[in-house]
mmCIF file of C-alpha atoms in Angstrom:
data_model
loop_
_atom_site.group_PDB
_atom_site.id
_atom_site.type_symbol
_atom_site.label_atom_id
_atom_site.label_comp_id
_atom_site.label_asym_id
_atom_site.label_seq_id
_atom_site.Cartn_x
_atom_site.Cartn_y
_atom_site.Cartn_z
ATOM 1 C CA MET A 1 131.021 115.687 143.679
ATOM 2 C CA SER A 2 133.462 113.130 142.243
ATOM 3 C CA ASP A 3 136.807 114.335 140.932
ATOM 4 C CA VAL A 4 137.021 111.469 138.421
ATOM 5 C CA LEU A 5 137.565 112.824 134.923
ATOM 6 C CA PRO A 6 135.084 111.263 132.465
ATOM 7 C CA PRO A 7 136.296 110.098 129.067
ATOM 8 C CA THR A 8 135.279 112.197 126.096
ATOM 9 C CA PRO A 9 134.085 110.765 122.780
ATOM 10 C CA ALA A 10 136.857 110.232 120.236
ATOM 11 C CA PRO A 11 136.784 109.581 116.513
ATOM 12 C CA GLU A 12 137.554 106.139 115.149
ATOM 13 C CA VAL A 13 141.328 105.649 115.300
ATOM 14 C CA GLY A 14 143.030 102.798 113.465
ATOM 15 C CA GLU A 15 146.372 101.433 114.625
ATOM 16 C CA LEU A 16 148.137 102.523 111.425
ATOM 17 C CA SER A 17 146.360 105.852 110.958
ATOM 18 C CA GLY A 18 147.980 109.255 111.156
ATOM 19 C CA ALA A 19 145.829 110.055 114.187
ATOM 20 C CA ALA A 20 147.257 107.038 116.040
ATOM 21 C CA LEU A 21 150.808 108.107 115.197
ATOM 22 C CA ALA A 22 150.019 111.689 116.233
ATOM 23 C CA ARG A 23 149.182 110.471 119.733
ATOM 24 C CA VAL A 24 152.875 109.680 120.232
ATOM 25 C CA TRP A 25 153.630 113.399 119.901
ATOM 26 C CA ARG A 26 150.455 114.693 121.518
ATOM 27 C CA VAL A 27 151.052 112.757 124.742
ATOM 28 C CA PHE A 28 153.948 115.199 125.282
ATOM 29 C CA THR A 29 151.774 118.271 124.784
ATOM 30 C CA ALA A 30 148.228 117.227 125.712
ATOM 31 C CA PRO A 31 148.352 114.001 127.769
ATOM 32 C CA LEU A 32 144.871 114.391 129.273
ATOM 33 C CA ASP A 33 143.303 114.639 125.816
ATOM 34 C CA VAL A 34 145.211 111.540 124.690
ATOM 35 C CA PHE A 35 144.110 109.532 127.743
ATOM 36 C CA ARG A 36 140.483 110.563 127.178
ATOM 37 C CA GLU A 37 140.757 109.371 123.588
ATOM 38 C CA ILE A 38 142.351 106.098 124.695
ATOM 39 C CA ALA A 39 139.466 105.530 127.109
ATOM 40 C CA ALA A 40 137.236 105.457 124.027
ATOM 41 C CA ARG A 41 139.589 104.115 121.332
ATOM 42 C CA PRO A 42 142.840 102.531 122.585
ATOM 43 C CA THR A 43 145.890 102.205 120.324
ATOM 44 C CA TRP A 44 149.283 100.712 121.082
ATOM 45 C CA LEU A 45 151.183 99.802 117.898
ATOM 46 C CA TRP A 46 153.052 103.061 117.198
ATOM 47 C CA PRO A 47 154.366 103.540 120.750
ATOM 48 C CA LEU A 48 155.758 100.008 120.736
ATOM 49 C CA VAL A 49 157.364 100.524 117.328
ATOM 50 C CA VAL A 50 159.026 103.733 118.539
ATOM 51 C CA MET A 51 160.348 102.106 121.716
ATOM 52 C CA VAL A 52 161.648 98.997 119.924
ATOM 53 C CA VAL A 53 163.477 101.155 117.365
ATOM 54 C CA LEU A 54 165.017 103.301 120.115
ATOM 55 C CA SER A 55 166.032 100.152 121.980
ATOM 56 C CA VAL A 56 167.782 98.753 118.893
ATOM 57 C CA VAL A 57 169.612 102.031 118.214
ATOM 58 C CA GLY A 58 170.605 102.311 121.872
ATOM 59 C CA GLN A 59 172.008 98.789 121.899
ATOM 60 C CA LEU A 60 174.005 99.404 118.720
ATOM 61 C CA VAL A 61 175.565 102.530 120.249
ATOM 62 C CA VAL A 62 176.019 101.452 123.867
ATOM 63 C CA ALA A 63 176.974 97.756 123.671
ATOM 64 C CA PRO A 64 180.255 98.219 121.731
ATOM 65 C CA ARG A 65 181.392 100.821 124.293
ATOM 66 C CA ILE A 66 180.967 98.675 127.402
ATOM 67 C CA ASP A 67 184.280 98.056 129.160
ATOM 68 C CA PHE A 68 183.792 94.513 130.431
ATOM 69 C CA ASP A 69 187.115 94.449 132.259
ATOM 70 C CA ALA A 70 186.189 97.507 134.346
ATOM 71 C CA THR A 71 182.631 96.260 134.818
ATOM 72 C CA ILE A 72 183.702 92.904 136.219
ATOM 73 C CA ARG A 73 186.402 94.417 138.417
ATOM 74 C CA GLN A 74 183.886 96.837 139.929
ATOM 75 C CA SER A 75 181.438 94.001 140.538
ATOM 76 C CA MET A 76 184.110 91.898 142.234
ATOM 77 C CA GLU A 77 185.271 94.789 144.403
ATOM 78 C CA GLN A 78 181.714 95.538 145.530
ATOM 79 C CA GLY A 79 181.243 91.883 146.432
ATOM 80 C CA GLY A 80 184.595 91.658 148.190
ATOM 81 C CA ARG A 81 185.889 88.988 145.783
ATOM 82 C CA GLN A 82 189.142 88.648 143.857
ATOM 83 C CA LEU A 83 189.753 86.753 140.615
ATOM 84 C CA THR A 84 192.922 85.347 139.130
ATOM 85 C CA ASP A 85 193.978 86.583 135.686
ATOM 86 C CA GLU A 86 192.666 83.359 134.148
ATOM 87 C CA GLN A 87 189.318 83.691 135.887
ATOM 88 C CA MET A 88 189.100 87.348 134.830
ATOM 89 C CA ASP A 89 189.753 86.484 131.177
ATOM 90 C CA GLN A 90 187.101 83.780 131.325
ATOM 91 C CA ALA A 91 184.567 86.110 132.947
ATOM 92 C CA ILE A 92 185.196 88.806 130.316
ATOM 93 C CA SER A 93 184.826 86.281 127.500
ATOM 94 C CA ILE A 94 181.493 85.068 128.876
ATOM 95 C CA SER A 95 180.257 88.633 129.429
ATOM 96 C CA LYS A 96 181.025 89.574 125.822
ATOM 97 C CA LYS A 97 179.115 86.561 124.518
ATOM 98 C CA VAL A 98 176.135 87.382 126.743
ATOM 99 C CA ALA A 99 176.267 91.029 125.595
ATOM 100 C CA LYS A 100 176.080 89.995 121.936
ATOM 101 C CA VAL A 101 172.992 87.896 122.594
ATOM 102 C CA THR A 102 171.437 90.629 124.716
ATOM 103 C CA MET A 103 171.976 93.224 121.981
ATOM 104 C CA PHE A 104 169.730 91.259 119.620
ATOM 105 C CA VAL A 105 167.255 89.853 122.124
ATOM 106 C CA SER A 106 166.580 92.784 124.465
ATOM 107 C CA PRO A 107 164.457 94.790 121.964
ATOM 108 C CA LEU A 108 162.122 91.795 121.774
ATOM 109 C CA PHE A 109 161.455 92.120 125.498
ATOM 110 C CA VAL A 110 160.218 95.715 125.146
ATOM 111 C CA PRO A 111 156.630 94.682 124.249
ATOM 112 C CA VAL A 112 156.661 92.004 126.959
ATOM 113 C CA LEU A 113 157.741 94.530 129.591
ATOM 114 C CA TYR A 114 154.969 96.950 128.729
ATOM 115 C CA LEU A 115 152.401 94.149 128.575
ATOM 116 C CA LEU A 116 153.366 93.175 132.129
ATOM 117 C CA ILE A 117 153.212 96.779 133.350
ATOM 118 C CA GLY A 118 149.776 97.198 131.820
ATOM 119 C CA GLY A 119 148.629 93.908 133.319
ATOM 120 C CA LEU A 120 149.787 94.914 136.780
ATOM 121 C CA TYR A 121 147.875 98.198 136.764
ATOM 122 C CA PHE A 122 144.859 96.452 135.241
ATOM 123 C CA LEU A 123 144.728 93.980 138.135
ATOM 124 C CA LEU A 124 145.148 96.744 140.706
ATOM 125 C CA LEU A 125 142.351 98.756 139.112
ATOM 126 C CA LYS A 126 140.120 95.686 139.251
ATOM 127 C CA LEU A 127 140.788 95.445 142.986
ATOM 128 C CA LEU A 128 139.401 98.980 143.255
ATOM 129 C CA GLY A 129 136.281 97.988 141.350
ATOM 130 C CA SER A 130 137.194 99.615 138.042
ATOM 131 C CA GLU A 131 135.451 98.293 134.933
ATOM 132 C CA ALA A 132 138.261 99.336 132.592
ATOM 133 C CA GLU A 133 139.273 96.746 130.006
ATOM 134 C CA TYR A 134 142.823 95.466 129.770
ATOM 135 C CA GLY A 135 143.379 96.877 126.271
ATOM 136 C CA ARG A 136 142.572 100.392 127.437
ATOM 137 C CA VAL A 137 144.699 100.127 130.584
ATOM 138 C CA PHE A 138 147.595 98.683 128.581
ATOM 139 C CA SER A 139 147.359 101.506 126.038
ATOM 140 C CA GLY A 140 147.093 104.121 128.780
ATOM 141 C CA THR A 141 150.086 102.911 130.772
ATOM 142 C CA LEU A 142 152.106 102.546 127.573
ATOM 143 C CA PHE A 143 151.454 106.145 126.559
ATOM 144 C CA ALA A 144 152.025 107.326 130.153
ATOM 145 C CA VAL A 145 155.601 106.028 130.313
ATOM 146 C CA LEU A 146 156.341 106.780 126.658
ATOM 147 C CA PRO A 147 157.492 110.448 126.863
ATOM 148 C CA ALA A 148 160.005 109.882 129.662
ATOM 149 C CA ASP A 149 161.307 106.677 128.072
ATOM 150 C CA ILE A 150 161.786 108.355 124.687
ATOM 151 C CA VAL A 151 163.644 111.370 126.081
ATOM 152 C CA LYS A 152 165.790 109.277 128.414
ATOM 153 C CA SER A 153 166.658 106.772 125.683
ATOM 154 C CA VAL A 154 167.653 109.493 123.215
ATOM 155 C CA LEU A 155 169.726 111.432 125.767
ATOM 156 C CA LEU A 156 171.464 108.288 127.039
ATOM 157 C CA THR A 157 172.330 107.213 123.497
ATOM 158 C CA VAL A 158 173.735 110.653 122.655
ATOM 159 C CA VAL A 159 175.799 110.912 125.852
ATOM 160 C CA ALA A 160 177.101 107.334 125.562
ATOM 161 C CA SER A 161 178.119 107.937 121.938
ATOM 162 C CA GLN A 162 180.525 110.654 123.144
ATOM 163 C CA LYS A 163 182.474 108.164 125.270
ATOM 164 C CA GLU A 164 185.041 105.658 124.049
ATOM 165 C CA ALA A 165 184.455 103.102 126.813
ATOM 166 C CA PHE A 166 182.815 102.876 130.226
ATOM 167 C CA PRO A 167 181.743 100.202 132.744
ATOM 168 C CA ALA A 168 178.152 99.005 132.446
ATOM 169 C CA THR A 169 177.379 100.292 135.944
ATOM 170 C CA GLU A 170 177.953 103.850 134.721
ATOM 171 C CA LEU A 171 174.787 103.654 132.618
ATOM 172 C CA GLU A 172 172.674 104.001 135.765
ATOM 173 C CA THR A 173 174.059 107.450 136.558
ATOM 174 C CA MET A 174 175.345 108.700 133.211
ATOM 175 C CA LEU A 175 172.578 111.293 132.770
ATOM 176 C CA LYS A 176 172.844 112.690 136.320
ATOM 177 C CA SER A 177 169.043 112.694 136.442
ATOM 178 C CA ASN A 178 168.651 110.775 139.703
ATOM 179 C CA VAL A 179 169.789 111.081 143.298
ATOM 180 C CA ALA A 180 172.142 108.093 142.967
ATOM 181 C CA ALA A 181 174.259 110.023 140.469
ATOM 182 C CA TRP A 182 175.149 112.544 143.170
ATOM 183 C CA LEU A 183 175.883 110.126 145.999
ATOM 184 C CA PRO A 184 179.491 109.416 147.089
ATOM 185 C CA GLU A 185 181.092 106.128 146.049
ATOM 186 C CA SER A 186 181.029 105.026 149.693
ATOM 187 C CA ALA A 187 177.210 105.235 149.882
ATOM 188 C CA PRO A 188 175.479 101.986 150.954
ATOM 189 C CA GLY A 189 174.068 99.872 148.120
ATOM 190 C CA ALA A 190 170.493 100.171 149.373
ATOM 191 C CA THR A 191 170.776 103.970 149.407
ATOM 192 C CA VAL A 192 172.134 103.961 145.849
ATOM 193 C CA ALA A 193 169.236 101.756 144.738
ATOM 194 C CA LEU A 194 166.683 104.117 146.281
ATOM 195 C CA GLY A 195 168.483 107.080 144.750
ATOM 196 C CA GLY A 196 168.218 105.439 141.342
ATOM 197 C CA VAL A 197 164.428 105.253 141.663
ATOM 198 C CA LEU A 198 164.237 108.928 142.648
ATOM 199 C CA ASP A 199 164.774 110.040 139.082
ATOM 200 C CA ILE A 200 163.394 113.020 137.145
ATOM 201 C CA PHE A 201 162.216 110.702 134.386
ATOM 202 C CA ASN A 202 160.417 108.472 136.896
ATOM 203 C CA VAL A 203 158.631 111.499 138.362
ATOM 204 C CA TRP A 204 157.436 112.321 134.852
ATOM 205 C CA LYS A 205 156.124 108.764 134.525
ATOM 206 C CA TRP A 206 154.388 108.906 137.909
ATOM 207 C CA ILE A 207 152.474 112.049 136.990
ATOM 208 C CA LEU A 208 151.273 110.671 133.653
ATOM 209 C CA LEU A 209 150.452 107.264 135.135
ATOM 210 C CA VAL A 210 148.224 108.921 137.737
ATOM 211 C CA LEU A 211 146.381 110.841 135.006
ATOM 212 C CA ALA A 212 146.036 107.725 132.832
ATOM 213 C CA LEU A 213 144.664 105.558 135.642
ATOM 214 C CA GLU A 214 142.313 108.316 136.760
ATOM 215 C CA VAL A 215 140.826 108.846 133.302
ATOM 216 C CA ILE A 216 140.874 105.318 131.890
ATOM 217 C CA GLY A 217 140.223 103.447 135.134
ATOM 218 C CA ARG A 218 137.545 105.951 136.212
ATOM 219 C CA VAL A 219 138.940 106.138 139.749
ATOM 220 C CA GLU A 220 139.480 109.103 142.035
ATOM 221 C CA ARG A 221 142.838 110.819 141.746
ATOM 222 C CA LYS A 222 143.869 109.944 145.303
ATOM 223 C CA LYS A 223 143.312 106.258 144.488
ATOM 224 C CA ALA A 224 145.335 106.558 141.288
ATOM 225 C CA VAL A 225 148.128 108.200 143.282
ATOM 226 C CA GLY A 226 147.952 105.347 145.795
ATOM 227 C CA LEU A 227 148.258 102.696 143.057
ATOM 228 C CA VAL A 228 151.287 104.326 141.454
ATOM 229 C CA ALA A 229 152.935 104.922 144.847
ATOM 230 C CA ALA A 230 152.329 101.301 145.889
ATOM 231 C CA VAL A 231 153.789 99.820 142.696
ATOM 232 C CA TRP A 232 156.882 102.000 142.675
ATOM 233 C CA GLY A 233 157.312 101.729 146.438
ATOM 234 C CA VAL A 234 157.449 97.930 146.221
ATOM 235 C CA TRP A 235 159.831 98.152 143.267
ATOM 236 C CA ALA A 236 162.148 100.448 145.246
ATOM 237 C CA LEU A 237 162.132 98.047 148.219
ATOM 238 C CA VAL A 238 163.006 95.097 145.952
ATOM 239 C CA LEU A 239 165.934 96.987 144.426
ATOM 240 C CA MET A 240 167.163 98.089 147.844
ATOM 241 C CA ALA A 241 167.004 94.529 149.162
ATOM 242 C CA LEU A 242 168.918 93.151 146.186
ATOM 243 C CA ARG A 243 171.658 95.765 146.511
ATOM 244 C CA ALA A 244 171.907 95.198 150.260
ATOM 245 C CA LEU A 245 172.488 91.480 149.683
ATOM 246 C CA ARG A 246 175.455 92.013 147.382
#
């Protein structure tokens, strides 16, 4: 007997309806029900609106508190490089200009990021023979990562707002929610990168992604687990390689 969970019929849900907005809350409390509804009637507008708004608020709070001097000095020390005072001033000036652009542009990349994530899982499901449509997979993956992203974004914004200034690298471990936050400063870069992936919020995402792929993609749970493990395993290896090369 297959352990694939079949979708259940759902009422018509418009993108701007109260029912569509309610899914943003219900994915916290009843994710399986939400994924079954998405399998029948996908929605995506409200989750994107919520994440874009949180991204804008986060940028407004975090960006002004970044200590570019400390950030650049840390980066140079990790790379074994030294800069003259003139070079340091120039690097800080450039970093501040880039940060201003990033503050306004980064929220625009939120929809693009989620579209790419949805597309990746859609292609992988197709390789397994799933007949799921892209719109449903996109909606499912979006709602699967939504709870963890909302909570992490809110907590990070609150914690950062309590600080006067900090290097940008501190953002990775500010919440103490991952293994990297508890590693010594002397830990190898690749180990820190892996520790950053081993995060409570990522575990939350993995669980909901498995459920979403299982229900919407109509695949067995072990296959859904394999897809999520493969994607995040490759991502961890890429991060480890990049940190090792620094």
